């Protein structure tokens, strides 16, 4: 095998491994089982998150999930940039990473590139709140159906995320309307 072909093969393997890593699950985090997508659809308010560049400075953040005709999920993330006095919106799509009864999806906002969306805790009776991460502990969200959550949900989120090794010192509590 030529050096050029070997180099290309190594690059292709490295690229594939990188992409696969983006749709994985952090060690020790388990996606919820018996996940029901139709119950998860609709609007969610972002209550807390770890900071990341694509939501930096945003308040009043929501995520809207709806089913597309092809069975995938339309994702609309929206938030307010107070410093700029404007709303910012991004549309993406999601699909299951595997078994549709497991709360592990892949979400894309940038063409063919997907990232993990891992629901690791979910209020089962009414799907009123969810704890979500990605492929690494650099991403963490507390989502709820209402703009505020009871203290008990907040405490449960902090306890569970702390047990799983998330950096709670960096947590942002998102400003939502009262």
Coordinates of N, CA and C in Angstrom, one line a residue:
X1 N 0.9 -1.2 0.0 CA 0.0 0.0 0.0 C 0.9 1.2 0.0
X2 N 0.6 2.2 -0.8 CA 1.4 3.4 -0.9 C 1.2 4.2 0.3
X3 N 2.2 5.1 0.5 CA 2.2 6.0 1.7 C 1.0 7.0 1.6
X4 N 0.6 7.4 0.4 CA -0.5 8.3 0.2 C -1.8 7.6 0.5
X5 N -2.0 6.3 0.0 CA -3.2 5.6 0.3 C -3.3 5.3 1.8
X6 N -2.1 5.0 2.5 CA -2.1 4.7 3.9 C -2.5 5.9 4.7
X7 N -2.0 7.1 4.3 CA -2.3 8.3 4.9 C -3.8 8.7 4.8
X8 N -4.3 8.4 3.6 CA -5.8 8.7 3.4 C -6.6 7.8 4.3
X9 N -6.2 6.5 4.3 CA -6.9 5.5 5.1 C -6.9 5.9 6.6
X10 N -5.8 6.3 7.1 CA -5.6 6.8 8.5 C -6.5 8.0 8.8
X11 N -6.5 9.0 7.8 CA -7.3 10.2 8.0 C -8.8 9.8 8.0
X12 N -9.2 8.9 7.1 CA -10.6 8.5 7.0 C -11.0 7.8 8.3
X13 N -10.2 7.0 8.8 CA -10.5 6.3 10.1 C -10.6 7.3 11.2
X14 N -9.7 8.2 11.3 CA -9.7 9.2 12.3 C -10.9 10.1 12.2
X15 N -11.3 10.5 11.0 CA -12.5 11.3 10.8 C -13.7 10.5 11.2
X16 N -13.8 9.3 10.9 CA -15.0 8.4 11.2 C -15.1 8.3 12.8
X17 N -13.9 8.1 13.4 CA -13.9 7.9 14.8 C -14.3 9.2 15.5
X18 N -13.9 10.3 15.0 CA -14.3 11.6 15.5 C -15.8 11.8 15.4
X19 N -16.4 11.5 14.3 CA -17.8 11.6 14.1 C -18.6 10.7 15.0
X20 N -18.1 9.5 15.1 CA -18.7 8.5 16.0 C -18.7 9.0 17.5
X21 N -17.6 9.6 17.8 CA -17.5 10.1 19.2 C -18.5 11.2 19.5
X22 N -18.9 11.9 18.5 CA -19.8 13.0 18.7 C -21.2 12.5 18.9
X23 N -21.5 11.2 18.6 CA -22.8 10.7 18.8 C -22.8 9.6 19.9
X24 N -21.8 9.6 20.7 CA -21.7 8.6 21.8 C -22.4 9.1 23.0
X25 N -22.2 8.4 24.1 CA -22.7 8.7 25.4 C -21.6 8.8 26.4
X26 N -21.5 9.8 27.3 CA -20.4 9.8 28.3 C -20.4 8.6 29.1
X27 N -19.2 8.1 29.5 CA -19.1 7.0 30.4 C -19.9 7.2 31.7
X28 N -20.7 6.2 32.1 CA -21.4 6.2 33.3 C -22.8 6.8 33.1
X29 N -23.1 7.5 32.0 CA -24.4 8.1 31.8 C -25.2 7.1 30.9
X30 N -26.5 6.8 31.4 CA -27.3 5.9 30.7 C -28.6 6.6 30.2
X31 N -28.8 6.5 28.9 CA -30.1 7.1 28.4 C -31.3 6.4 29.0
X32 N -32.4 7.1 29.1 CA -33.6 6.5 29.7 C -34.1 5.4 28.7
X33 N -34.8 4.5 29.3 CA -35.4 3.4 28.5 C -36.9 3.7 28.5
X34 N -37.6 3.0 27.7 CA -39.1 3.2 27.5 C -39.4 4.6 27.2
X35 N -38.6 5.3 26.4 CA -38.7 6.6 25.9 C -39.9 6.6 24.9
X36 N -40.7 7.6 24.9 CA -41.8 7.8 24.0 C -41.7 9.1 23.3
X37 N -41.3 9.1 22.1 CA -41.0 10.3 21.3 C -42.3 11.2 21.2
X38 N -43.4 10.6 21.0 CA -44.6 11.4 20.8 C -45.0 12.2 22.1
X39 N -44.6 11.7 23.2 CA -44.9 12.4 24.5 C -43.8 13.5 24.7
X40 N -42.6 13.3 24.1 CA -41.5 14.3 24.3 C -41.7 15.5 23.3
X41 N -42.4 15.3 22.2 CA -42.6 16.4 21.3 C -43.3 17.6 21.9
X42 N -43.1 18.8 21.3 CA -43.7 20.0 21.9 C -42.6 20.9 22.4
X43 N -43.1 21.9 23.1 CA -42.1 23.0 23.6 C -41.5 22.6 25.0
X44 N -40.3 22.9 25.1 CA -39.5 22.8 26.3 C -38.8 24.1 26.6
X45 N -38.8 24.5 27.9 CA -38.0 25.7 28.3 C -36.7 25.2 28.9
X46 N -35.6 25.9 28.5 CA -34.3 25.6 29.1 C -34.2 26.3 30.4
X47 N -34.0 25.5 31.5 CA -34.0 26.0 32.8 C -32.5 26.3 33.2
X48 N -31.6 25.3 32.9 CA -30.2 25.4 33.2 C -29.4 24.8 32.1
X49 N -28.1 25.3 32.0 CA -27.2 24.7 31.0 C -25.8 24.9 31.3
X50 N -24.9 24.2 30.8 CA -23.5 24.5 30.8 C -23.3 25.4 29.6
X51 N -22.4 26.4 29.8 CA -22.2 27.4 28.7 C -21.5 26.7 27.5
X52 N -21.9 27.2 26.4 CA -21.3 26.8 25.1 C -21.5 27.9 24.1
X53 N -20.7 27.9 23.1 CA -20.7 29.1 22.2 C -22.0 29.3 21.4
X54 N -22.7 28.3 21.1 CA -23.9 28.5 20.3 C -25.1 29.0 21.1
X55 N -25.0 29.1 22.4 CA -26.1 29.6 23.2 C -25.6 30.7 24.1
X56 N -24.3 31.1 24.0 CA -23.7 32.1 24.9 C -24.5 33.4 24.9
X57 N -24.8 33.9 26.1 CA -25.5 35.2 26.2 C -27.0 35.1 26.0
X58 N -27.6 33.9 25.8 CA -29.0 33.8 25.5 C -29.8 33.6 26.7
X59 N -31.0 34.2 26.8 CA -32.0 34.0 27.8 C -33.3 33.6 27.1
X60 N -34.3 33.2 27.9 CA -35.6 32.9 27.3 C -35.5 31.8 26.3
X61 N -34.6 30.8 26.5 CA -34.3 29.8 25.5 C -35.4 28.7 25.6
X62 N -35.9 28.3 24.4 CA -36.8 27.2 24.2 C -36.4 26.3 23.1
X63 N -36.9 25.1 23.2 CA -36.7 24.1 22.1 C -38.0 23.5 21.8
X64 N -38.3 23.5 20.5 CA -39.6 22.9 20.0 C -39.3 21.7 19.2
X65 N -39.9 20.6 19.5 CA -39.7 19.4 18.8 C -41.0 18.9 18.1
X66 N -41.0 18.6 16.8 CA -42.2 18.2 16.1 C -41.7 17.1 15.1
X67 N -42.7 16.2 14.8 CA -42.3 15.1 13.9 C -42.5 15.6 12.4
X68 N -41.5 15.1 11.7 CA -41.5 15.4 10.2 C -42.1 14.3 9.5
X69 N -42.6 14.5 8.3 CA -43.2 13.4 7.5 C -42.4 12.2 7.3
X70 N -41.0 12.3 7.3 CA -40.2 11.2 7.1 C -39.9 10.4 8.4
X71 N -40.5 10.9 9.5 CA -40.3 10.2 10.8 C -39.2 10.8 11.7
X72 N -38.4 11.7 11.1 CA -37.4 12.3 11.9 C -38.0 13.5 12.7
X73 N -37.3 14.2 13.4 CA -37.8 15.2 14.3 C -37.3 16.6 13.9
X74 N -38.2 17.5 13.7 CA -37.8 18.9 13.5 C -37.4 19.6 14.8
X75 N -36.3 20.3 14.9 CA -35.9 20.9 16.2 C -35.8 22.4 15.9
X76 N -36.5 23.2 16.7 CA -36.3 24.7 16.6 C -35.8 25.1 18.0
X77 N -34.6 25.6 18.0 CA -34.1 26.2 19.2 C -34.1 27.7 19.1
X78 N -34.6 28.4 20.1 CA -34.8 29.8 20.1 C -34.4 30.5 21.4
X79 N -33.7 31.6 21.3 CA -33.4 32.3 22.5 C -33.2 33.8 22.2
X80 N -33.2 34.6 23.3 CA -33.1 36.0 23.2 C -31.7 36.5 23.6
X81 N -31.1 37.3 22.7 CA -29.8 37.9 22.9 C -30.0 39.4 23.4
X82 N -30.1 39.6 24.7 CA -30.4 40.9 25.3 C -29.4 42.0 24.8
X83 N -28.1 41.6 24.8 CA -27.1 42.6 24.4 C -27.3 43.1 23.0
X84 N -27.9 42.3 22.1 CA -28.1 42.7 20.7 C -29.6 43.1 20.5
X85 N -30.4 42.8 21.5 CA -31.9 43.2 21.4 C -32.6 42.4 20.3
X86 N -32.2 41.1 20.1 CA -32.8 40.3 19.1 C -32.9 38.8 19.5
X87 N -33.8 38.2 18.8 CA -34.0 36.7 18.9 C -33.1 36.0 18.0
X88 N -32.6 34.9 18.4 CA -31.8 34.0 17.6 C -32.5 32.6 17.5
X89 N -32.6 32.1 16.3 CA -33.2 30.8 16.1 C -32.4 29.9 15.2
X90 N -32.4 28.6 15.5 CA -31.7 27.6 14.7 C -32.6 26.5 14.5
X91 N -32.7 26.0 13.3 CA -33.5 24.8 12.9 C -32.6 23.6 12.7
X92 N -32.9 22.5 13.3 CA -32.1 21.3 13.1 C -33.1 20.1 12.9
X93 N -32.5 18.9 12.8 CA -33.2 17.7 12.7 C -32.6 16.7 13.6
X94 N -33.5 15.8 14.1 CA -33.0 14.7 15.0 C -33.5 13.4 14.5
X95 N -32.8 12.3 14.9 CA -33.2 11.0 14.6 C -32.7 10.1 15.7
X96 N -33.2 8.9 15.9 CA -32.8 8.1 16.9 C -31.4 7.5 16.6
X97 N -30.5 7.4 17.6 CA -29.2 6.9 17.4 C -29.3 5.3 17.3
X98 N -30.4 4.8 17.7 CA -30.5 3.3 17.7 C -32.0 3.0 18.0
X99 N -32.2 2.2 19.0 CA -33.6 1.8 19.4 C -34.4 3.0 19.8
X100 N -35.6 3.1 19.1 CA -36.5 4.3 19.4 C -37.1 4.3 20.8
X101 N -36.9 3.3 21.6 CA -37.5 3.3 22.9 C -36.4 3.7 23.9
X102 N -35.2 4.2 23.4 CA -34.1 4.6 24.2 C -33.9 6.1 24.0
X103 N -33.8 6.9 25.0 CA -33.7 8.4 24.9 C -32.3 8.8 24.4
X104 N -31.9 8.3 23.3 CA -30.6 8.7 22.7 C -30.8 9.0 21.2
X105 N -30.8 10.3 20.9 CA -31.0 10.8 19.6 C -29.7 11.4 19.1
X106 N -29.7 11.6 17.8 CA -28.6 12.4 17.1 C -29.3 13.6 16.5
X107 N -28.6 14.8 16.8 CA -29.2 16.0 16.3 C -28.2 16.7 15.4
X108 N -28.7 17.3 14.3 CA -27.9 18.0 13.4 C -28.4 19.4 13.1
X109 N -27.5 20.4 13.3 CA -27.9 21.8 12.9 C -27.0 22.2 11.8
X110 N -26.0 21.4 11.4 CA -25.0 21.7 10.4 C -24.8 20.6 9.4
X111 N -25.8 20.5 8.5 CA -25.6 19.5 7.4 C -25.5 18.1 7.9
X112 N -24.5 17.4 7.4 CA -24.4 16.0 7.7 C -23.7 15.7 9.1
X113 N -23.4 16.7 9.8 CA -22.8 16.4 11.1 C -23.8 16.3 12.2
X114 N -23.7 15.2 13.0 CA -24.7 15.0 14.1 C -23.9 14.9 15.4
X115 N -24.7 15.4 16.4 CA -24.2 15.3 17.8 C -25.2 14.5 18.6
X116 N -24.7 14.0 19.7 CA -25.6 13.2 20.6 C -26.6 14.1 21.4
X117 N -27.7 13.6 21.6 CA -28.8 14.2 22.5 C -29.2 13.0 23.4
X118 N -28.7 13.1 24.6 CA -29.0 11.9 25.5 C -29.9 12.4 26.7
X119 N -31.1 11.8 26.7 CA -32.0 12.1 27.8 C -31.6 11.1 28.9
X120 N -31.1 11.5 30.0 CA -30.7 10.6 31.0 C -31.5 10.6 32.3
X121 N -32.5 11.5 32.3 CA -33.5 11.5 33.4 C -34.7 12.2 32.8
X122 N -35.9 11.6 33.1 CA -37.1 12.1 32.5 C -38.3 11.9 33.5
X123 N -39.1 12.9 33.7 CA -40.3 12.7 34.6 C -41.2 11.9 33.7
X124 N -41.6 10.8 34.2 CA -42.3 9.8 33.4 C -43.8 10.0 33.3
X125 N -44.5 10.6 34.3 CA -45.9 10.7 34.3 C -46.4 11.6 33.2
X126 N -45.8 12.8 33.2 CA -46.3 13.8 32.2 C -45.2 14.4 31.3
X127 N -44.0 13.8 31.4 CA -42.9 14.3 30.6 C -42.8 15.8 30.9
X128 N -42.7 16.2 32.2 CA -42.6 17.6 32.6 C -41.2 18.1 32.7
X129 N -40.2 17.3 32.9 CA -38.8 17.8 32.9 C -37.9 16.7 32.4
X130 N -36.8 17.1 31.9 CA -35.8 16.2 31.3 C -34.4 16.7 31.6
X131 N -33.5 15.8 31.9 CA -32.0 16.1 32.1 C -31.4 15.5 30.8
X132 N -30.6 16.4 30.1 CA -30.1 16.0 28.8 C -28.6 16.4 28.8
X133 N -27.8 15.5 28.1 CA -26.4 15.8 27.8 C -26.1 15.4 26.4
X134 N -24.8 15.5 26.0 CA -24.4 15.2 24.7 C -23.4 14.0 24.8
X135 N -22.4 14.1 23.9 CA -21.4 13.0 23.9 C -20.3 13.2 24.9
X136 N -20.3 14.4 25.6 CA -19.3 14.6 26.7 C -20.0 15.4 27.8
X137 N -19.3 15.4 28.9 CA -19.8 16.2 30.1 C -19.7 17.7 29.9
X138 N -19.3 18.1 28.8 CA -19.2 19.6 28.5 C -20.6 20.2 28.2
X139 N -21.6 19.3 28.0 CA -22.9 19.7 27.7 C -23.9 19.2 28.7
X140 N -24.8 20.0 29.2 CA -25.8 19.6 30.1 C -26.9 20.6 30.1
X141 N -28.1 20.1 30.1 CA -29.3 20.9 30.1 C -30.4 20.3 31.1
X142 N -31.1 21.2 31.7 CA -32.3 20.9 32.4 C -33.4 21.6 31.6
X143 N -34.3 20.8 31.1 CA -35.4 21.2 30.3 C -36.7 21.0 31.0
X144 N -37.7 21.9 30.9 CA -39.0 21.7 31.5 C -40.1 22.2 30.6
X145 N -41.3 21.8 30.9 CA -42.5 22.2 30.1 C -42.9 23.6 30.5
X146 N -42.5 24.1 31.6 CA -42.8 25.4 32.1 C -41.6 26.2 32.3
X147 N -41.7 27.6 32.3 CA -40.5 28.4 32.4 C -39.8 28.3 33.8
X148 N -40.4 27.8 34.8 CA -39.8 27.6 36.1 C -40.1 26.2 36.6
X149 N -39.2 25.7 37.5 CA -39.4 24.4 38.0 C -39.5 24.4 39.5
X150 N -40.1 23.5 40.2 CA -40.1 23.5 41.7 C -38.7 23.2 42.2
X151 N -38.4 23.7 43.4 CA -37.1 23.5 44.0 C -36.7 22.0 44.0
X152 N -37.7 21.1 44.2 CA -37.4 19.7 44.3 C -36.8 19.2 43.0
X153 N -37.2 19.7 41.8 CA -36.7 19.3 40.5 C -35.3 19.9 40.4
X154 N -35.1 21.1 40.7 CA -33.8 21.8 40.7 C -32.8 21.0 41.5
X155 N -33.2 20.6 42.7 CA -32.3 19.8 43.7 C -32.0 18.5 43.1
X156 N -33.0 17.8 42.5 CA -32.8 16.5 41.9 C -31.8 16.6 40.7
X157 N -31.9 17.6 39.9 CA -31.0 17.9 38.8 C -29.6 18.0 39.3
X158 N -29.4 18.9 40.3 CA -28.1 19.2 40.8 C -27.5 17.9 41.4
X159 N -28.3 17.1 42.1 CA -27.7 15.9 42.7 C -27.3 14.9 41.7
X160 N -28.2 14.7 40.7 CA -28.0 13.7 39.7 C -26.8 14.1 38.8
X161 N -26.8 15.3 38.4 CA -25.7 15.8 37.5 C -24.3 15.8 38.3
X162 N -24.4 16.1 39.6 CA -23.2 16.1 40.4 C -22.6 14.6 40.5
X163 N -23.5 13.7 40.8 CA -23.2 12.3 40.9 C -22.5 11.8 39.6
X164 N -22.9 12.3 38.4 CA -22.4 11.9 37.2 C -21.1 12.6 36.7
X165 N -20.7 13.6 37.6 CA -19.4 14.2 37.3 C -19.5 15.5 36.4
X166 N -20.7 16.1 36.3 CA -20.8 17.3 35.5 C -20.2 18.5 36.4
X167 N -19.7 19.5 35.8 CA -19.1 20.6 36.4 C -20.2 21.6 36.8
X168 N -20.8 21.5 38.0 CA -21.9 22.3 38.4 C -21.5 23.8 38.7
X169 N -20.2 24.0 38.9 CA -19.7 25.4 39.1 C -20.0 26.2 37.9
X170 N -20.0 25.6 36.7 CA -20.2 26.4 35.4 C -21.6 26.5 35.0
X171 N -22.5 26.0 35.8 CA -23.9 25.9 35.4 C -24.5 27.3 35.3
X172 N -25.3 27.6 34.3 CA -26.0 28.8 34.0 C -27.5 28.5 34.2
X173 N -28.1 29.4 35.1 CA -29.6 29.3 35.3 C -30.2 30.3 34.3
X174 N -30.9 29.8 33.4 CA -31.4 30.6 32.3 C -32.6 31.5 32.7
X175 N -32.5 32.8 32.3 CA -33.6 33.7 32.6 C -34.8 33.4 31.7
X176 N -35.9 33.1 32.4 CA -37.1 32.8 31.7 C -38.2 33.7 32.2
X177 N -39.3 34.0 31.4 CA -40.3 34.8 31.8 C -41.1 34.2 33.0
X178 N -41.6 35.0 33.9 CA -42.3 34.6 35.1 C -43.8 34.3 34.7

